[in-house]
Amino acid sequence: MTILLVEDSPDDVFFMQRALKLTGATLSVQVAEDGEVAIEYLSGQGAFANRLEFPLPRVILLDLRMPRTPGFEVLKWLREREEFDCIPVVVFTSSREDSDMRKAYALGANSFMVKSGDAAELGAMAKMVVDYWLKFNEVPRPCIEASA
Amino acid sequence: MDAHLPLEDNRVLIVAPSGNDALNTEHVLRAEAVATRICQDIEQVCAEAHYGAGALLLTQEALTNHAVRHLLALLEAQPPWSDIPLILLMSGYEPDSPSFFSIKNLGNSCAVTVLERPLRVVTLVSAVKASLRARGRQYQVRDLLKLREVILGELRERAATLEASQHELMGAKEKISRHAHELEQTVAERTAKLRETIAQLEAFSYSISHDMRGPLRAMQQYAQILLEDFKGDLKPDAAEYLSRIIRGAHRMDRLIQDVLTYSRAARVAMPIAAVDLDKLVHDIVQQYPTFQPPTADVQVDGPLPRVLGNEASLTQCISNLIGNAVKFVRPGEKPKVRVFPGSINGNIQICIKDNGIGIAPENQQRIFNIFERVHHDREYEGTGIGLAIVKKTVERMGGDVGVESAVGRGSTFWIKLPAVKEQI
């Protein structure tokens, strides 16, 4: 199962990869270091043309503040395309601003989580994401087959 | 010198060149209390008429062509109200005589009465009196006209004053509207500037919460990972230092969050509504395990009344205060906190009484300032912002906050807020 982690901070990428690994689930974590790369990945362009190597994710972890194309733009782009309707987006950001939460939900985010500075807490969050979005959350079968 | 006296208005100017006619006439008229003045010729009449003439009395002998020309000129020069009565004493004149034409001419220019000699005294007297009476009416008209002029003059003056003050008023009005416009502009400019400042401040705190806390999270987590993943390789000292790094980063993060909360409390919109204080306080106590047994005893003496405030901000204030109440106890002692209502001058007071260490009088005001702390972090940890947030928030809700305390005898913090006017 593939998770697409859209995150520009190498530290946060490292922490999340570690936390996901510690969940013990069999996962393929793909990293897009900004919004532009994320869009390229999702539309299977350029270096990401091979869907076997870069399959559509079962869930997207999306940072908001990134250079060039910020998270909100990725979210907007994604929700304008029917083929991505069943890919849940978990916003994963350092912002606790009400305005950011409102905007994220309005643009079609499925969940909103605030980054923790505590490794144990981050571990719990990663476990929750895997358990909920990859285990218990249901999506139509064709969507599962399209992703891997 | 002849002063112009009102008396002269009613005198009769007599011209009678022959014999004793003038004196006789004067005698008769004076006997009837009529003022008279005998003139030698028509020139004198014209001069005297200037000082006033109730009537002119001329005998036929005085009515020369020369005299008629002068009379016509005199009559011509009279003001519109004036119609000098002219009494002519004739003796048997013919219709084609020169005197007849003179009379006709004069009759077109004034009120002429012709009396034929010989005449009786009563005829003369009644004709003169009738003329004077008519002349009296003219004088009344003259006086009315004068009065009218005076009134008109006054009116004109007032109109001018009015116009001037209206002009002044218009000027003032214009000035005011110009000032109002300027004021509006200034307000608009200031508002725009303020908005810009607020936007900058928001961008600033946004940047703080994102960009500055990022590295802190990294420090804290790398240290935690080191502790966890390399446990066996670390000497005890190294493990202790890593713990200190974690604590430092954690503390710094809390400080930043508190500063952000404080700045938010100072600037975000705070809609005021009726708040069910009883439910709010019970919810807080249930939400925090540290407010419950066995850690602490928090007793709510309800029901607490409803107040006017902002629910979210009020939740933050009261959890801060109860948090302080359970925190500042002597080591090993179990916190006992009582929340109870009070009321002052129609306002609601929420009191939070603890059995803690108490606050010295000199510190009781200081503690509400931002970053002010009485204790070292190793004794009681904190950022020194909590009470500043409470004060700022309560003041923005139109309330007040304070404390009564003595060292070693606990503290009672109170928040005062407007009561809700309950409808019956």
mmCIF file of C-alpha atoms in Angstrom, chain B residues 190-388:
data_model
loop_
_atom_site.group_PDB
_atom_site.id
_atom_site.type_symbol
_atom_site.label_atom_id
_atom_site.label_comp_id
_atom_site.label_asym_id
_atom_site.label_seq_id
_atom_site.Cartn_x
_atom_site.Cartn_y
_atom_site.Cartn_z
ATOM 1 C CA ARG B 190 -5.717 54.918 9.787
ATOM 2 C CA THR B 191 -8.048 51.952 9.447
ATOM 3 C CA ALA B 192 -6.230 50.833 6.331
ATOM 4 C CA LYS B 193 -2.915 51.255 8.109
ATOM 5 C CA LEU B 194 -4.208 49.360 11.128
ATOM 6 C CA ARG B 195 -5.479 46.565 8.931
ATOM 7 C CA GLU B 196 -2.093 46.406 7.296
ATOM 8 C CA THR B 197 -0.396 46.263 10.696
ATOM 9 C CA ILE B 198 -2.758 43.531 11.854
ATOM 10 C CA ALA B 199 -2.153 41.609 8.644
ATOM 11 C CA GLN B 200 1.584 41.947 9.191
ATOM 12 C CA LEU B 201 1.210 40.832 12.786
ATOM 13 C CA GLU B 202 -0.821 37.849 11.676
ATOM 14 C CA ALA B 203 1.739 36.974 9.039
ATOM 15 C CA PHE B 204 4.394 37.340 11.720
ATOM 16 C CA SER B 205 2.713 35.018 14.192
ATOM 17 C CA TYR B 206 1.879 32.593 11.395
ATOM 18 C CA SER B 207 5.536 32.558 10.492
ATOM 19 C CA ILE B 208 6.489 32.036 14.137
ATOM 20 C CA SER B 209 4.140 29.116 14.565
ATOM 21 C CA HIS B 210 5.324 27.447 11.356
ATOM 22 C CA ASP B 211 8.885 28.366 10.619
ATOM 23 C CA MET B 212 10.273 28.848 14.114
ATOM 24 C CA ARG B 213 8.631 25.838 15.642
ATOM 25 C CA GLY B 214 9.842 23.570 12.839
ATOM 26 C CA PRO B 215 13.489 23.510 13.970
ATOM 27 C CA LEU B 216 12.352 23.125 17.582
ATOM 28 C CA ARG B 217 10.320 20.056 16.676
ATOM 29 C CA ALA B 218 13.371 18.702 14.886
ATOM 30 C CA MET B 219 15.644 19.247 17.924
ATOM 31 C CA GLN B 220 13.198 17.611 20.272
ATOM 32 C CA GLN B 221 12.492 14.623 18.075
ATOM 33 C CA TYR B 222 16.090 13.899 17.050
ATOM 34 C CA ALA B 223 17.002 13.904 20.727
ATOM 35 C CA GLN B 224 14.096 11.586 21.505
ATOM 36 C CA ILE B 225 15.050 9.278 18.654
ATOM 37 C CA LEU B 226 18.646 9.206 19.850
ATOM 38 C CA LEU B 227 17.416 8.230 23.304
ATOM 39 C CA GLU B 228 15.158 5.555 21.938
ATOM 40 C CA ASP B 229 17.067 4.069 19.022
ATOM 41 C CA PHE B 230 20.575 4.201 20.595
ATOM 42 C CA LYS B 231 19.681 3.481 24.187
ATOM 43 C CA GLY B 232 22.356 0.854 24.675
ATOM 44 C CA ASP B 233 25.136 2.994 23.223
ATOM 45 C CA LEU B 234 24.555 6.026 25.443
ATOM 46 C CA LYS B 235 26.391 6.691 28.674
ATOM 47 C CA PRO B 236 24.082 7.886 31.504
ATOM 48 C CA ASP B 237 25.418 11.471 31.220
ATOM 49 C CA ALA B 238 24.676 11.550 27.482
ATOM 50 C CA ALA B 239 21.138 10.314 28.092
ATOM 51 C CA GLU B 240 20.659 13.027 30.744
ATOM 52 C CA TYR B 241 21.896 15.748 28.363
ATOM 53 C CA LEU B 242 19.547 14.550 25.658
ATOM 54 C CA SER B 243 16.683 14.728 28.139
ATOM 55 C CA ARG B 244 17.675 18.288 28.889
ATOM 56 C CA ILE B 245 17.674 19.146 25.181
ATOM 57 C CA ILE B 246 14.195 17.660 24.937
ATOM 58 C CA ARG B 247 12.966 19.617 27.954
ATOM 59 C CA GLY B 248 14.502 22.835 26.627
ATOM 60 C CA ALA B 249 12.935 22.433 23.215
ATOM 61 C CA HIS B 250 9.633 21.500 24.766
ATOM 62 C CA ARG B 251 9.709 24.546 27.024
ATOM 63 C CA MET B 252 10.618 26.828 24.135
ATOM 64 C CA ASP B 253 7.738 25.406 22.128
ATOM 65 C CA ARG B 254 5.297 26.063 24.949
ATOM 66 C CA LEU B 255 6.605 29.604 25.303
ATOM 67 C CA ILE B 256 6.022 30.279 21.612
ATOM 68 C CA GLN B 257 2.545 28.791 21.794
ATOM 69 C CA ASP B 258 1.670 30.917 24.823
ATOM 70 C CA VAL B 259 2.948 34.092 23.161
ATOM 71 C CA LEU B 260 0.837 33.249 20.133
ATOM 72 C CA THR B 261 -2.208 32.660 22.337
ATOM 73 C CA TYR B 262 -1.579 35.984 24.059
ATOM 74 C CA SER B 263 -1.258 37.913 20.803
ATOM 75 C CA ARG B 264 -4.368 36.170 19.491
ATOM 76 C CA ALA B 265 -6.269 37.107 22.670
ATOM 77 C CA ALA B 266 -5.273 40.713 22.031
ATOM 78 C CA ARG B 267 -6.386 40.933 18.416
ATOM 79 C CA VAL B 268 -8.953 38.346 17.276
ATOM 80 C CA ALA B 269 -12.640 39.183 17.174
ATOM 81 C CA MET B 270 -14.358 38.178 20.407
ATOM 82 C CA PRO B 271 -18.112 37.857 19.904
ATOM 83 C CA ILE B 272 -19.965 38.241 23.215
ATOM 84 C CA ALA B 273 -22.974 36.118 24.105
ATOM 85 C CA ALA B 274 -24.656 34.568 27.123
ATOM 86 C CA VAL B 275 -22.472 31.762 28.496
ATOM 87 C CA ASP B 276 -23.665 28.934 30.737
ATOM 88 C CA LEU B 277 -20.896 29.155 33.301
ATOM 89 C CA ASP B 278 -22.061 26.116 35.264
ATOM 90 C CA LYS B 279 -21.748 23.770 32.311
ATOM 91 C CA LEU B 280 -18.523 25.420 31.160
ATOM 92 C CA VAL B 281 -16.758 24.904 34.516
ATOM 93 C CA HIS B 282 -17.972 21.317 34.926
ATOM 94 C CA ASP B 283 -16.793 20.518 31.385
ATOM 95 C CA ILE B 284 -13.350 21.920 32.161
ATOM 96 C CA VAL B 285 -13.019 19.882 35.349
ATOM 97 C CA GLN B 286 -14.048 16.720 33.518
ATOM 98 C CA GLN B 287 -11.696 17.355 30.629
ATOM 99 C CA TYR B 288 -8.451 17.614 32.638
ATOM 100 C CA PRO B 289 -7.365 14.525 34.625
ATOM 101 C CA THR B 290 -5.139 16.797 36.743
ATOM 102 C CA PHE B 291 -8.307 18.530 38.050
ATOM 103 C CA GLN B 292 -9.766 15.259 39.300
ATOM 104 C CA PRO B 293 -9.142 12.876 42.186
ATOM 105 C CA PRO B 294 -6.804 11.480 43.202
ATOM 106 C CA THR B 295 -4.587 14.299 41.836
ATOM 107 C CA ALA B 296 -6.801 17.164 43.041
ATOM 108 C CA ASP B 297 -10.168 18.035 44.542
ATOM 109 C CA VAL B 298 -11.967 20.677 42.529
ATOM 110 C CA GLN B 299 -15.348 21.454 44.021
ATOM 111 C CA VAL B 300 -17.887 23.577 42.133
ATOM 112 C CA ASP B 301 -20.448 25.307 44.392
ATOM 113 C CA GLY B 302 -23.153 25.582 41.788
ATOM 114 C CA PRO B 303 -25.232 26.407 40.136
ATOM 115 C CA LEU B 304 -23.037 29.140 38.641
ATOM 116 C CA PRO B 305 -25.006 31.914 36.908
ATOM 117 C CA ARG B 306 -24.949 32.828 33.243
ATOM 118 C CA VAL B 307 -22.618 35.651 32.182
ATOM 119 C CA LEU B 308 -21.938 37.731 29.090
ATOM 120 C CA GLY B 309 -18.667 36.645 27.525
ATOM 121 C CA ASN B 310 -16.948 34.663 24.827
ATOM 122 C CA GLU B 311 -17.224 30.956 25.500
ATOM 123 C CA ALA B 312 -13.924 29.838 23.961
ATOM 124 C CA SER B 313 -11.947 32.622 25.648
ATOM 125 C CA LEU B 314 -13.697 32.088 28.946
ATOM 126 C CA THR B 315 -12.884 28.364 28.802
ATOM 127 C CA GLN B 316 -9.237 29.259 28.344
ATOM 128 C CA CYS B 317 -9.291 31.767 31.237
ATOM 129 C CA ILE B 318 -10.958 29.455 33.731
ATOM 130 C CA SER B 319 -8.807 26.444 32.827
ATOM 131 C CA ASN B 320 -5.745 28.669 33.256
ATOM 132 C CA LEU B 321 -6.932 29.766 36.695
ATOM 133 C CA ILE B 322 -7.886 26.270 37.888
ATOM 134 C CA GLY B 323 -4.583 25.040 36.401
ATOM 135 C CA ASN B 324 -2.711 27.593 38.513
ATOM 136 C CA ALA B 325 -4.801 26.717 41.567
ATOM 137 C CA VAL B 326 -3.817 23.027 41.437
ATOM 138 C CA LYS B 327 -0.205 23.803 40.440
ATOM 139 C CA PHE B 328 0.939 26.203 43.143
ATOM 140 C CA VAL B 329 0.679 23.932 46.204
ATOM 141 C CA ARG B 330 3.320 22.952 48.745
ATOM 142 C CA PRO B 331 5.137 19.825 47.566
ATOM 143 C CA GLY B 332 3.285 16.705 48.584
ATOM 144 C CA GLU B 333 0.079 18.504 49.432
ATOM 145 C CA LYS B 334 -3.136 17.662 47.595
ATOM 146 C CA PRO B 335 -4.688 20.668 45.852
ATOM 147 C CA LYS B 336 -8.149 21.605 47.131
ATOM 148 C CA VAL B 337 -9.928 24.096 44.887
ATOM 149 C CA ARG B 338 -13.369 25.617 45.281
ATOM 150 C CA VAL B 339 -15.162 27.437 42.455
ATOM 151 C CA PHE B 340 -18.054 29.610 43.620
ATOM 152 C CA PRO B 341 -20.111 32.553 42.405
ATOM 153 C CA GLY B 342 -20.444 36.032 43.815
ATOM 154 C CA SER B 343 -21.923 39.300 42.636
ATOM 155 C CA ILE B 344 -20.905 42.974 42.775
ATOM 156 C CA ASN B 345 -23.090 45.816 41.475
ATOM 157 C CA GLY B 346 -25.020 43.660 39.048
ATOM 158 C CA ASN B 347 -21.863 41.965 37.786
ATOM 159 C CA ILE B 348 -21.099 38.297 38.257
ATOM 160 C CA GLN B 349 -17.956 37.244 40.044
ATOM 161 C CA ILE B 350 -16.481 33.795 39.581
ATOM 162 C CA CYS B 351 -14.102 32.972 42.424
ATOM 163 C CA ILE B 352 -11.475 30.250 42.365
ATOM 164 C CA LYS B 353 -10.129 29.593 45.849
ATOM 165 C CA ASP B 354 -7.171 27.309 46.502
ATOM 166 C CA ASN B 355 -5.212 25.954 49.448
ATOM 167 C CA GLY B 356 -1.907 26.811 47.774
ATOM 168 C CA ILE B 357 1.225 28.667 48.716
ATOM 169 C CA GLY B 358 -0.346 32.131 48.391
ATOM 170 C CA ILE B 359 1.072 35.308 46.907
ATOM 171 C CA ALA B 360 2.905 38.110 48.717
ATOM 172 C CA PRO B 361 1.126 41.504 48.484
ATOM 173 C CA GLU B 362 3.961 43.034 46.429
ATOM 174 C CA ASN B 363 3.525 40.364 43.758
ATOM 175 C CA GLN B 364 -0.247 40.407 43.511
ATOM 176 C CA GLN B 365 -0.371 42.968 40.682
ATOM 177 C CA ARG B 366 2.886 41.953 39.009
ATOM 178 C CA ILE B 367 1.772 38.405 38.234
ATOM 179 C CA PHE B 368 -0.795 39.667 35.684
ATOM 180 C CA ASN B 369 1.954 41.195 33.512
ATOM 181 C CA ILE B 370 3.297 39.153 30.632
ATOM 182 C CA PHE B 371 6.549 37.223 31.399
ATOM 183 C CA GLU B 372 6.353 38.090 35.107
ATOM 184 C CA ARG B 373 7.096 35.095 37.306
ATOM 185 C CA VAL B 374 7.529 34.724 41.036
ATOM 186 C CA HIS B 375 9.064 31.249 41.064
ATOM 187 C CA HIS B 376 11.930 29.453 39.347
ATOM 188 C CA ASP B 377 11.063 26.904 36.735
ATOM 189 C CA ARG B 378 12.517 24.106 38.870
ATOM 190 C CA GLU B 379 9.984 24.947 41.608
ATOM 191 C CA TYR B 380 6.863 25.548 39.492
ATOM 192 C CA GLU B 381 7.205 25.402 35.756
ATOM 193 C CA GLY B 382 5.475 27.902 33.530
ATOM 194 C CA THR B 383 5.983 30.607 30.942
ATOM 195 C CA GLY B 384 4.694 33.615 32.861
ATOM 196 C CA ILE B 385 2.060 34.286 30.230
ATOM 197 C CA GLY B 386 -1.009 32.432 31.521
ATOM 198 C CA LEU B 387 -2.326 35.183 33.809
ATOM 199 C CA ALA B 388 -1.506 37.858 31.216
#
